[in-house]
Tab-separated table of C-alpha atoms in Angstrom:
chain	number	residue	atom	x	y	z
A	515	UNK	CA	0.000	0.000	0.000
A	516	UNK	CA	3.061	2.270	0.376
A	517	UNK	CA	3.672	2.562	-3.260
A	518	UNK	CA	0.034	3.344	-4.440
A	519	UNK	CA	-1.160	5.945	-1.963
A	520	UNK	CA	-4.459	7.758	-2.299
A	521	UNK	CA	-5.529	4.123	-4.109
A	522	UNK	CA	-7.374	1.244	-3.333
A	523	UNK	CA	-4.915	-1.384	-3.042
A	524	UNK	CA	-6.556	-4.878	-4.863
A	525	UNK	CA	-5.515	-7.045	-2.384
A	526	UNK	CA	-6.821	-10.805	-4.300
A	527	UNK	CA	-4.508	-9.859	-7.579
A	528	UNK	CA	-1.463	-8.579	-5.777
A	529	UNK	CA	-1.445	-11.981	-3.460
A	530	UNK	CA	-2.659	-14.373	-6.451
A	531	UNK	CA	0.565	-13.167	-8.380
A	532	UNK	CA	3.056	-13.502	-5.497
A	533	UNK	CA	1.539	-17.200	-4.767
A	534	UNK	CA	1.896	-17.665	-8.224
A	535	UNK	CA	5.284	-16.335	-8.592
A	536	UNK	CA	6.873	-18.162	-5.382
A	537	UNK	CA	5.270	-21.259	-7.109
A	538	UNK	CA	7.392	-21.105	-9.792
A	539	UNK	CA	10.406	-20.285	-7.893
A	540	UNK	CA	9.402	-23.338	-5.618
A	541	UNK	CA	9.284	-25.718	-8.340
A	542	UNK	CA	12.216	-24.295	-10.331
A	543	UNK	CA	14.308	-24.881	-7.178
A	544	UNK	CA	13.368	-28.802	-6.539
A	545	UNK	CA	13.057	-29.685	-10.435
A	546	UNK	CA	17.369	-28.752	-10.586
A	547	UNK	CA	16.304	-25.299	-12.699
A	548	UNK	CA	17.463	-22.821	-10.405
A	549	UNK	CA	20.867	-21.317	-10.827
A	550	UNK	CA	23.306	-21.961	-7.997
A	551	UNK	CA	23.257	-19.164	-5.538
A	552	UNK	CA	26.409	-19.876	-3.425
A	553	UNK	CA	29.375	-22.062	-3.740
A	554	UNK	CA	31.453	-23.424	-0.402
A	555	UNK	CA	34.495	-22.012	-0.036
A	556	UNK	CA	34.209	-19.529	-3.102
A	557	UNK	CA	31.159	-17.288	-2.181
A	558	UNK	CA	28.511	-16.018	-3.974
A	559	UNK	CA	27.979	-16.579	-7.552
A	560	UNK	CA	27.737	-14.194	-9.938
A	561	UNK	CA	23.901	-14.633	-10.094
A	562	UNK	CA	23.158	-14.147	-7.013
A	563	UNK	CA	25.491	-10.772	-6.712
A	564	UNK	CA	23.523	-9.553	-9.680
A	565	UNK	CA	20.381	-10.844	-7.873
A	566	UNK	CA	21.649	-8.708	-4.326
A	567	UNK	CA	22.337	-5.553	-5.968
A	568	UNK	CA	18.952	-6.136	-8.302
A	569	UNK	CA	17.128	-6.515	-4.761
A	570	UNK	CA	18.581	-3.405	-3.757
A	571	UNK	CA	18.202	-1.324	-6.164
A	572	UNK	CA	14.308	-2.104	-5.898
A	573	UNK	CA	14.687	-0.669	-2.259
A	574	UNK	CA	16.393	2.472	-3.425
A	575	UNK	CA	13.979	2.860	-5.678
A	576	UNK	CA	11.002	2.102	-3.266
A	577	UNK	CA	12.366	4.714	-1.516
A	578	UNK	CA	12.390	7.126	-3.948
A	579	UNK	CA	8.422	6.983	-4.726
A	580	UNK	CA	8.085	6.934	-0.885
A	581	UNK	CA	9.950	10.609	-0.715
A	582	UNK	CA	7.902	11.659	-4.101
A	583	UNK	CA	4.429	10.340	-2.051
A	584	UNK	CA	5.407	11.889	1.060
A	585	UNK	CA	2.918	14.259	1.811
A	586	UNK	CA	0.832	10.796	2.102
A	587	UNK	CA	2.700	9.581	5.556
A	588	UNK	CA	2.889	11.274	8.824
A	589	UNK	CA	6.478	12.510	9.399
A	590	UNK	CA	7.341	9.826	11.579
A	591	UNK	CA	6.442	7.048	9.950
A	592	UNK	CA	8.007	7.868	6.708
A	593	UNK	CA	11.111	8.175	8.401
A	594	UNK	CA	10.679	4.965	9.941
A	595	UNK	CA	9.916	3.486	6.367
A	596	UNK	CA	13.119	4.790	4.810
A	597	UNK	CA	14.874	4.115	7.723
A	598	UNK	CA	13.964	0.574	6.915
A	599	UNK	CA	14.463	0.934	3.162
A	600	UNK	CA	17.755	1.996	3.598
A	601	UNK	CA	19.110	-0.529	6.102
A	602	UNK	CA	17.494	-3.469	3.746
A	603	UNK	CA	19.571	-1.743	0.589
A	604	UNK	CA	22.640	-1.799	2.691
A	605	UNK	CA	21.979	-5.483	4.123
A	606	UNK	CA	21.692	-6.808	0.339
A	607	UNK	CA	24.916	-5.132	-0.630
A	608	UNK	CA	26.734	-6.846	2.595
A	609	UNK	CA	25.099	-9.868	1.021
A	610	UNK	CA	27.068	-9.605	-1.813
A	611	UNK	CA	30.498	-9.248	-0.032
A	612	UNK	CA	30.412	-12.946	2.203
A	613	UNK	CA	32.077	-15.965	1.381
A	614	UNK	CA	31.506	-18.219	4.427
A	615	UNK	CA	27.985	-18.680	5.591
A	616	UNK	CA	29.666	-17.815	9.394
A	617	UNK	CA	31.698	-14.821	7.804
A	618	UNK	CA	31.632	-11.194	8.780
A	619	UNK	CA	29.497	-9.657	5.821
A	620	UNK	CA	26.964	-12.117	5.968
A	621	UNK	CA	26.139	-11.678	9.724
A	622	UNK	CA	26.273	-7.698	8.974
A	623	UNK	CA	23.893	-8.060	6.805
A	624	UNK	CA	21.475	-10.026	8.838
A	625	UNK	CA	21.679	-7.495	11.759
A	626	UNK	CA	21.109	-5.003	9.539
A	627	UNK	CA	18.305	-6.941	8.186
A	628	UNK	CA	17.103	-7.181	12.116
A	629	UNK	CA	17.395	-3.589	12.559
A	630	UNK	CA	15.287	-2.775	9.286
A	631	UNK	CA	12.529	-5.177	10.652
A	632	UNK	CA	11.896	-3.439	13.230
A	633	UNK	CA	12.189	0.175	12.102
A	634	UNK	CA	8.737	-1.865	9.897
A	635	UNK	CA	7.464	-2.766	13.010
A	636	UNK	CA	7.096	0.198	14.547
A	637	UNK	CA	6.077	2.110	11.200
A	638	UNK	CA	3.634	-0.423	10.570
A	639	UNK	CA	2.369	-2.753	13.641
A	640	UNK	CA	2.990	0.100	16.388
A	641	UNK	CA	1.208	3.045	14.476
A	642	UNK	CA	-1.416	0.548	12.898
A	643	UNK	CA	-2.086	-1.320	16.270
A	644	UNK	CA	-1.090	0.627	19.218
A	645	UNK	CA	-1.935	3.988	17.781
A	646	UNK	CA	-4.294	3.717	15.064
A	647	UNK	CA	-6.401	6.924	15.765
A	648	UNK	CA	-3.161	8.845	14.627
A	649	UNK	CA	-3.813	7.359	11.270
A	650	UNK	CA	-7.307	7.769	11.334
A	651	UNK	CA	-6.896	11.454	12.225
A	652	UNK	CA	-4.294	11.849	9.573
A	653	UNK	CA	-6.693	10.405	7.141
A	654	UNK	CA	-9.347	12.910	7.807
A	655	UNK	CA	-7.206	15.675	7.660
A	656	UNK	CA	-5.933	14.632	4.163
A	657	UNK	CA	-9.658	14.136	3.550
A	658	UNK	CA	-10.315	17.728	4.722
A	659	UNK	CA	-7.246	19.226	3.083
A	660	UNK	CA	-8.482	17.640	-0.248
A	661	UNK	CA	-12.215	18.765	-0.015
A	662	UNK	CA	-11.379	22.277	0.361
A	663	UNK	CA	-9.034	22.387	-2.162
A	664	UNK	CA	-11.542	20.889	-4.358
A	665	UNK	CA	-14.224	23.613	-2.991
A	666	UNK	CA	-12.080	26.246	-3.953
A	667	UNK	CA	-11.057	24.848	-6.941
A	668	UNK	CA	-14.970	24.699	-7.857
A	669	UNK	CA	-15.565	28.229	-6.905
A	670	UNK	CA	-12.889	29.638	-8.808
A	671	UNK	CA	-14.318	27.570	-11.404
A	672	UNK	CA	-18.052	28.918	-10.696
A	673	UNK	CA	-16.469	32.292	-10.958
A	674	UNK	CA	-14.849	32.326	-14.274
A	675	UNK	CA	-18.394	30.918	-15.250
A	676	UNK	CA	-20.097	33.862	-13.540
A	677	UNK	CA	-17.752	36.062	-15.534
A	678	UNK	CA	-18.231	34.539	-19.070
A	679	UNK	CA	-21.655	34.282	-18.610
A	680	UNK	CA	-21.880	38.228	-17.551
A	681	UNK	CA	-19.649	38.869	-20.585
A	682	UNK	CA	-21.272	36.823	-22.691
A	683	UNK	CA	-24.739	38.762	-21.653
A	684	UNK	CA	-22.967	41.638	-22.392
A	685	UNK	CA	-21.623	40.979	-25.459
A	686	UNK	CA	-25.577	39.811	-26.657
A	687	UNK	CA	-26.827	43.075	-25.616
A	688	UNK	CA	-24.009	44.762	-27.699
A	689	UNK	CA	-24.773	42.950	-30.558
A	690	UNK	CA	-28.655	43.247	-30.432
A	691	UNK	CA	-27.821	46.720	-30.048
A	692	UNK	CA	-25.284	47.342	-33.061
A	693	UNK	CA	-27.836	45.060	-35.423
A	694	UNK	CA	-30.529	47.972	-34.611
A	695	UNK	CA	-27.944	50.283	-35.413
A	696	UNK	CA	-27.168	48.804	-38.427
A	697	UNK	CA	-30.761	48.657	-39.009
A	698	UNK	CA	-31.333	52.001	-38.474
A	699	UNK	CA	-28.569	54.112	-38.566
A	700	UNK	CA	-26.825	52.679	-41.877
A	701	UNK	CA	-29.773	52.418	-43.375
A	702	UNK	CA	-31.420	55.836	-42.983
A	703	UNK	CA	-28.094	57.294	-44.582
A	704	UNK	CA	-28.029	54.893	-47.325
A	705	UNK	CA	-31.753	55.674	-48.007
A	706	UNK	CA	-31.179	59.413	-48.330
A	707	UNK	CA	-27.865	58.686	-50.853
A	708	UNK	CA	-30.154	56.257	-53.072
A	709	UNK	CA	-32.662	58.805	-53.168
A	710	UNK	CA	-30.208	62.007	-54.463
A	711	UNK	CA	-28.633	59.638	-57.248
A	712	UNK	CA	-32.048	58.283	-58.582
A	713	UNK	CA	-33.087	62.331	-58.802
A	714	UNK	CA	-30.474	62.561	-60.532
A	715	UNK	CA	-30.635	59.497	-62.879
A	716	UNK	CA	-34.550	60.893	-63.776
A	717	UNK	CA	-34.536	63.806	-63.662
A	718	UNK	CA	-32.370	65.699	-67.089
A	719	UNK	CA	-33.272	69.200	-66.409
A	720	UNK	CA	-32.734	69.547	-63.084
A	721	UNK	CA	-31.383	72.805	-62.251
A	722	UNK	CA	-27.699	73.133	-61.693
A	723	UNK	CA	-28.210	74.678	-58.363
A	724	UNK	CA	-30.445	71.679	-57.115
A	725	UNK	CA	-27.814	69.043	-58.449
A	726	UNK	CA	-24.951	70.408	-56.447
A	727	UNK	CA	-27.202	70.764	-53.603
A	728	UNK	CA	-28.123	67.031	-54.132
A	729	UNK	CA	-24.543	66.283	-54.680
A	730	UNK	CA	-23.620	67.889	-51.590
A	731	UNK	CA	-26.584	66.175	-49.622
A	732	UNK	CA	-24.489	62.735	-50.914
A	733	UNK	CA	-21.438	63.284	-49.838
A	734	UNK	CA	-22.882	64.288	-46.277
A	735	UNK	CA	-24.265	61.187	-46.183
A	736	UNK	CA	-21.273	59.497	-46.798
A	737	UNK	CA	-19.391	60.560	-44.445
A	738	UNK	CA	-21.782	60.474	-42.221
A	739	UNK	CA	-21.674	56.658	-42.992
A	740	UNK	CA	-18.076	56.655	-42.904
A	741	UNK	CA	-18.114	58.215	-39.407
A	742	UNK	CA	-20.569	55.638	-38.129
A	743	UNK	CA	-18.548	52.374	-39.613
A	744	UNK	CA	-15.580	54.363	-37.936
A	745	UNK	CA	-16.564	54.518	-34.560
A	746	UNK	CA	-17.814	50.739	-34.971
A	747	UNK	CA	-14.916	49.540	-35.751
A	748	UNK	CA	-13.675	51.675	-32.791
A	749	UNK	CA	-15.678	50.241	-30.289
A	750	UNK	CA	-14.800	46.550	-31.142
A	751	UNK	CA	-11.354	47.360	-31.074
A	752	UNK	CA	-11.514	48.848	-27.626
A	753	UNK	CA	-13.245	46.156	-26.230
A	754	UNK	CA	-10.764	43.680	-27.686
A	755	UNK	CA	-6.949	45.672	-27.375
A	756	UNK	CA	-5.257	46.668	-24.547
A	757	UNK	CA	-3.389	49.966	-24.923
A	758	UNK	CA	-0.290	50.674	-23.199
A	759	UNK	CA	-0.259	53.228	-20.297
A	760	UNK	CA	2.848	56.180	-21.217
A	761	UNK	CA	3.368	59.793	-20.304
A	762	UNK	CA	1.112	61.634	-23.117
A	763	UNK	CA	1.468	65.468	-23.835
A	764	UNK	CA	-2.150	66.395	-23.506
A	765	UNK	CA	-1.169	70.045	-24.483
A	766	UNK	CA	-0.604	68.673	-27.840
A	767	UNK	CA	-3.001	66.152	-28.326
A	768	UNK	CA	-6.005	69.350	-27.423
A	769	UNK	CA	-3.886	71.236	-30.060
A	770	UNK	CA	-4.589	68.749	-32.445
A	771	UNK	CA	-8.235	67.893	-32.123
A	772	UNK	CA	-9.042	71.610	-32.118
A	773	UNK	CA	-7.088	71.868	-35.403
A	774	UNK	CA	-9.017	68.218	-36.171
A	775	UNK	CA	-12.149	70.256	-35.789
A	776	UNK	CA	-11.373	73.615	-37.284
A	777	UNK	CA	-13.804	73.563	-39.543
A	778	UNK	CA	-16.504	72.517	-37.229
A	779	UNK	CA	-15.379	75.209	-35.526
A	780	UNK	CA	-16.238	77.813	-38.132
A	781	UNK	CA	-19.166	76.443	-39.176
A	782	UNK	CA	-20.776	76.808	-35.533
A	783	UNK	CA	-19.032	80.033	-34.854
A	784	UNK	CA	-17.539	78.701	-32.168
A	785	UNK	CA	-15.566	80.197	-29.546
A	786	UNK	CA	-13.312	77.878	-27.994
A	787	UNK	CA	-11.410	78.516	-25.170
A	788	UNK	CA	-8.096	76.361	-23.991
A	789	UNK	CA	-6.959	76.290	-20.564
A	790	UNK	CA	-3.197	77.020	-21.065
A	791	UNK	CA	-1.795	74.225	-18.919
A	792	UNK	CA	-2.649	71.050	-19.202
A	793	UNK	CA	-1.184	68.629	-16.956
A	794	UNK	CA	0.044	65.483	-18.312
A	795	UNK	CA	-1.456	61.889	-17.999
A	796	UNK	CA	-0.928	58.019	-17.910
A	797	UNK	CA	-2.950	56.884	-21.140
A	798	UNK	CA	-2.857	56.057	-24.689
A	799	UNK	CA	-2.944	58.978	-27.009
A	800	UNK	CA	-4.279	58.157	-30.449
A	801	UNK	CA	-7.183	56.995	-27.782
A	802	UNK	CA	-7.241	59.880	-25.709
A	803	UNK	CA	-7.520	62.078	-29.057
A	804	UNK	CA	-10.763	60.523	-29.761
A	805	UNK	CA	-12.526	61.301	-26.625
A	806	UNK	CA	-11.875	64.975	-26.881
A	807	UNK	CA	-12.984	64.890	-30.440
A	808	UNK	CA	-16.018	63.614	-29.267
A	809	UNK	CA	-16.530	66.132	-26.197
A	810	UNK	CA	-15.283	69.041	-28.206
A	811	UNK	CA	-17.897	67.543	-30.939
A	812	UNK	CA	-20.289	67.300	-28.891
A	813	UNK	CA	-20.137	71.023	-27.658
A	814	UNK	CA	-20.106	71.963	-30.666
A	815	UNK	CA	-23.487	70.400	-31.837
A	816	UNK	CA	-25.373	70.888	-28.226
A	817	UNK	CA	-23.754	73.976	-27.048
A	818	UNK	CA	-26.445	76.048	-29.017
A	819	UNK	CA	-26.054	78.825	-31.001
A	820	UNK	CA	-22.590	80.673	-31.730
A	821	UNK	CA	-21.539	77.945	-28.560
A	822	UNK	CA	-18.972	79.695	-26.364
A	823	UNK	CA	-16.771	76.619	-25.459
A	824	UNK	CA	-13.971	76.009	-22.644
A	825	UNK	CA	-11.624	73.084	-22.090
A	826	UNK	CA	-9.749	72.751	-19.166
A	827	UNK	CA	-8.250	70.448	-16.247
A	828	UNK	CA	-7.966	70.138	-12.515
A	829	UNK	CA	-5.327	67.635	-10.143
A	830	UNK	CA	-8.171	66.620	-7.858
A	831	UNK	CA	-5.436	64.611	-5.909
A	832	UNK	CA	-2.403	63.449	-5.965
A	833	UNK	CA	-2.536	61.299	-8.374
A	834	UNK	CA	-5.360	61.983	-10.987
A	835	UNK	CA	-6.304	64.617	-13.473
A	836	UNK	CA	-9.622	65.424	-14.388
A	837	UNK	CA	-10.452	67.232	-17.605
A	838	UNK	CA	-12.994	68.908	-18.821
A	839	UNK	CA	-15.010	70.794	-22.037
A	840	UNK	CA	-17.763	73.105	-20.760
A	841	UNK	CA	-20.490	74.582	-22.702
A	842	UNK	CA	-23.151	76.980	-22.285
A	843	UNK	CA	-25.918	75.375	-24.231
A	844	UNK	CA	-29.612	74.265	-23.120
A	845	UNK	CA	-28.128	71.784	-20.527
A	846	UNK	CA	-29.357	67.898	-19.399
A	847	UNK	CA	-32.191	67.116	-17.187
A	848	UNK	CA	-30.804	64.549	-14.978
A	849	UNK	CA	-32.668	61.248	-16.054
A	850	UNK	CA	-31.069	61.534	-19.121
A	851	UNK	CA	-27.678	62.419	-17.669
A	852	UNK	CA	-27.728	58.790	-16.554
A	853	UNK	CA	-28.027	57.294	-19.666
A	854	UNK	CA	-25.562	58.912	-21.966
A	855	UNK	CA	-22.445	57.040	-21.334
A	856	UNK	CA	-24.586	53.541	-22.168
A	857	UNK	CA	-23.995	52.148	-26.011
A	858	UNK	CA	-26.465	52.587	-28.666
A	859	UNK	CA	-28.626	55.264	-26.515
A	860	UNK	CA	-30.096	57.250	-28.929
A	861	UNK	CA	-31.971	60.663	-27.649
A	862	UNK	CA	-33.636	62.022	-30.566
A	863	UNK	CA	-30.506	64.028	-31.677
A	864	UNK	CA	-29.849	62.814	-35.217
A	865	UNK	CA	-26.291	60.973	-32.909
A	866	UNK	CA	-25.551	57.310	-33.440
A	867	UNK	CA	-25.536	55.980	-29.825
A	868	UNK	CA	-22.175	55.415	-30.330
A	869	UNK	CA	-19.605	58.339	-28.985
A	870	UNK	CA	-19.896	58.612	-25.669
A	871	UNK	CA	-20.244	55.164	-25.434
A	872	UNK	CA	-16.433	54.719	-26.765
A	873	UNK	CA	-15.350	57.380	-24.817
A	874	UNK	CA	-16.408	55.356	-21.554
A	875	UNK	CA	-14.933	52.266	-22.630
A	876	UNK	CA	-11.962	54.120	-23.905
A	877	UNK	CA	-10.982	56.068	-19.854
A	878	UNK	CA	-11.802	52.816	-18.409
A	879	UNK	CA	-9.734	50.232	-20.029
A	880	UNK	CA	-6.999	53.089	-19.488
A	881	UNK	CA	-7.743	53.444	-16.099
A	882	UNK	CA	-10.330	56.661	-15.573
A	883	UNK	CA	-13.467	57.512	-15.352
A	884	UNK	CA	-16.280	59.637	-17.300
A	885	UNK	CA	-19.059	61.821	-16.115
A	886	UNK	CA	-21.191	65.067	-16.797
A	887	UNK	CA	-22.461	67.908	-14.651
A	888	UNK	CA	-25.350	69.680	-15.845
A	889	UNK	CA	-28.062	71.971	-15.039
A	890	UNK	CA	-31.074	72.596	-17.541
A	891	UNK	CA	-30.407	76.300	-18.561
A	892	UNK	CA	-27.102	76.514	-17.478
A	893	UNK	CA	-24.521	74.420	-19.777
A	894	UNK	CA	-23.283	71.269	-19.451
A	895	UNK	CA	-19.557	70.017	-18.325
A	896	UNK	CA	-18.054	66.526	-19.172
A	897	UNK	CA	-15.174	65.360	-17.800
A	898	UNK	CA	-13.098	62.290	-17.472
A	899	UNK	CA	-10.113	61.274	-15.430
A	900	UNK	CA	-6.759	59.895	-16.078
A	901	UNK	CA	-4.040	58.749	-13.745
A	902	UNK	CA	-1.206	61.691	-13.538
A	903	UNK	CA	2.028	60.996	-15.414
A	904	UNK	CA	4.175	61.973	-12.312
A	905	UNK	CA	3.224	61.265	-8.553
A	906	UNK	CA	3.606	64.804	-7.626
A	907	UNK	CA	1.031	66.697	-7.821
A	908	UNK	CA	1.027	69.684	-10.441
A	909	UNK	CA	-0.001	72.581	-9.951
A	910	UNK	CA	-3.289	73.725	-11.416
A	911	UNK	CA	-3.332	77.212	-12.840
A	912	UNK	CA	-5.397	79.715	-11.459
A	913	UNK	CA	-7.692	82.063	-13.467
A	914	UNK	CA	-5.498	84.556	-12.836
A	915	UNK	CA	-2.349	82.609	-14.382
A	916	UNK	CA	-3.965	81.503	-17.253
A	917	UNK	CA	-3.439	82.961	-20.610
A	918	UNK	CA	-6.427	81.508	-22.798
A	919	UNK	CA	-5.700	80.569	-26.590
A	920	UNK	CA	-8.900	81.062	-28.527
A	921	UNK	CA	-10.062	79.931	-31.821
A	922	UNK	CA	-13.153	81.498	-33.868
């Protein structure tokens, strides 16, 4: 049972094969088959010294897979049982060293042999006998010890299930949502572009003026399409890659989206104000670009007419930034405050449900968060925060320190 721990040992075919094998031994020894073992006078054959070190190099070896099973035994007993291991090893190698049945090596090895039997004794009979509730203790603290690994190898399993299955909710909602925008969104576009080439296609005197209107009604369209596939894409790629986290200049990165925007800009006649420090941050910038684009954007559209626009940032610790785009249009009422950072939202706005959503996803794989302040009437302010590039905390400029850059 020593070599097949944690296993049912099958007691009927492990003693049919050693009756069967001493059988054979038996009869090979009285039928003249057996090899000569010892010769007077001269010692041990070479058969049997093959046989002795054969024998113990099965003890060394029993030991070995006694070590590897160790955690199996109580500490004293497996020394016991190597103890007796060892001495039987050594007692078949004096074995192979006698020449005289009354010689030294031969009653070493029997002594030795005595001292290994009862280093088994008390391993075996003592603990088994005498003690036997230290086994069965040991037993049902191996029992324990295996049940709560087990336990805690189910939860973590149970987990991980709890998490794909949340995920994988997730992901259906996502993609019930993006086949209604598809649905709805591509199509409407698509719709309006059909329609302006088929006036065209019929009708042969339509005025010059109306054409290029059409024309420009087209190519509108299609980049309103474009932008819509665009931030798509972006969104699946988001949820998929992780960006790395580096020092980003956010000075430049405002510098280009408001150049990114310039003729957005005009067209609203738009004044935008810059705050002129902006602190650094731990984030990703091709990412980061994109969710000022779509605040700045955003002002833009909602900030009502001629929007006056500000952008700015504050160290609200030691170790974040938060920045911000202000405008001064209609405001939010707060139910629907709650709702714009969810995917595919729509609120009547001619949007696709799909910007702020990225911008969300985009601070919070990178280690942020998003939010708005608004008051009906008074503007709106939306802000997200990034982890500061150093640990020190910057200093935030005052309005008395700042030297605004503004672009009509």
């Amino acid at each position: 049972a020593a070599f097949t721990p944690g296993r049912g040992l099958r007691v009927g075919v492990v003693l049919t094969g050693m009756t069967l094998v001493t059988g054979l031994l038996v009869v090979s020894i009285f039928a003249g088959a057996f090899p000569t073992c010892f010769v007077e006078g001269v010692g041990l054959t070479r058969f049997k010294v093959v046989a002795e070190y054969g024998i113990a190099g099965g003890f060394v070896a029993a030991a070995g897979l006694l070590a590897w099973k160790r955690e199996a035994f109580a500490p004293p007993v497996l020394r016991l049982l190597l103890g007796f291991l060892a001495l039987s090893a050594a007692a078949e190698l004096a074995f192979t060293a006698y020449i005289s049945v009354y010689g030294g090596a031969n009653m070493v090895g029997h002594m030795l042999r005595l001292v290994a039997a009862f280093l088994l004794y008390k391993a075996i009979i003592e603990t088994g006998l005498v003690k036997p509730h230290q086994i069965l203790l040991r037993e049902l603290k191996l029992s324990e010890l295996r049940l709560q690994e087990y336990a805690a190898d189910l939860e973590a399993k149970n987990e991980a299930l709890r998490r794909l299955t949340a995920d994988l909710a997730e992901h259906n909602q996502d993609l019930d949502a993006f086949a209604r925008t598809v649905a709805h969104d591509l199509k409407s576009p698509l719709a309006t572009i059909v329609t302006g080439v088929q006036l065209i296609r019929t009708i042969d005197d339509l005025p010059r003026e109306k054409a290029a209107l059409v024309l420009e009604r087209i190519c509108a369209t299609a980049a309103t399409l474009a932008r819509i596939v665009d931030n798509l894409l972006l969104l699946a790629r988001v949820r998929k890659e992780e960006a790395p986290r580096e020092p980003v200049d956010m000075e430049r990165i405002v510098a280009a989206v408001r150049d990114r925007l310039e003729q957005l800009i005009q067209e609203h006649e738009a004044e935008v104000t810059i705050a002129a420090e902006l602190p650094a941050a731990l984030g990703f910038a091709p990412w980061i670009e994109e969710v000022w684009a779509n605040y700045l954007t955003n002002a833009l559209q909602h900030g009502g007419p001629r929007p006056r626009i500000e952008l700015g940032a504050d160290v609200i610790d030691g170790g974040t930034v938060r920045y911000w785009v202000r405008d001064h249009g209609p405001g939010l009422p707060a139910e629907l405050q709650a709702q714009l950072f969810e995917p595919f939202r729509h609120f009547g706005n001619g949007g696709t449900g799909l910007g702020l959503s990225i911008v969300a996803r985009i601070v919070e794989k990178l280690g942020g968060a998003v939010g708005v302040v608004s008051d009906v009437g008074r503007g709106s302010l939306f802000y997200f925060t990034l982890p500061a590039a150093t640990a020190a905390p910057a200093a935030t400029p005052s309005a008395s320190t700042i030297v605004p850059r503004r672009t009509r």
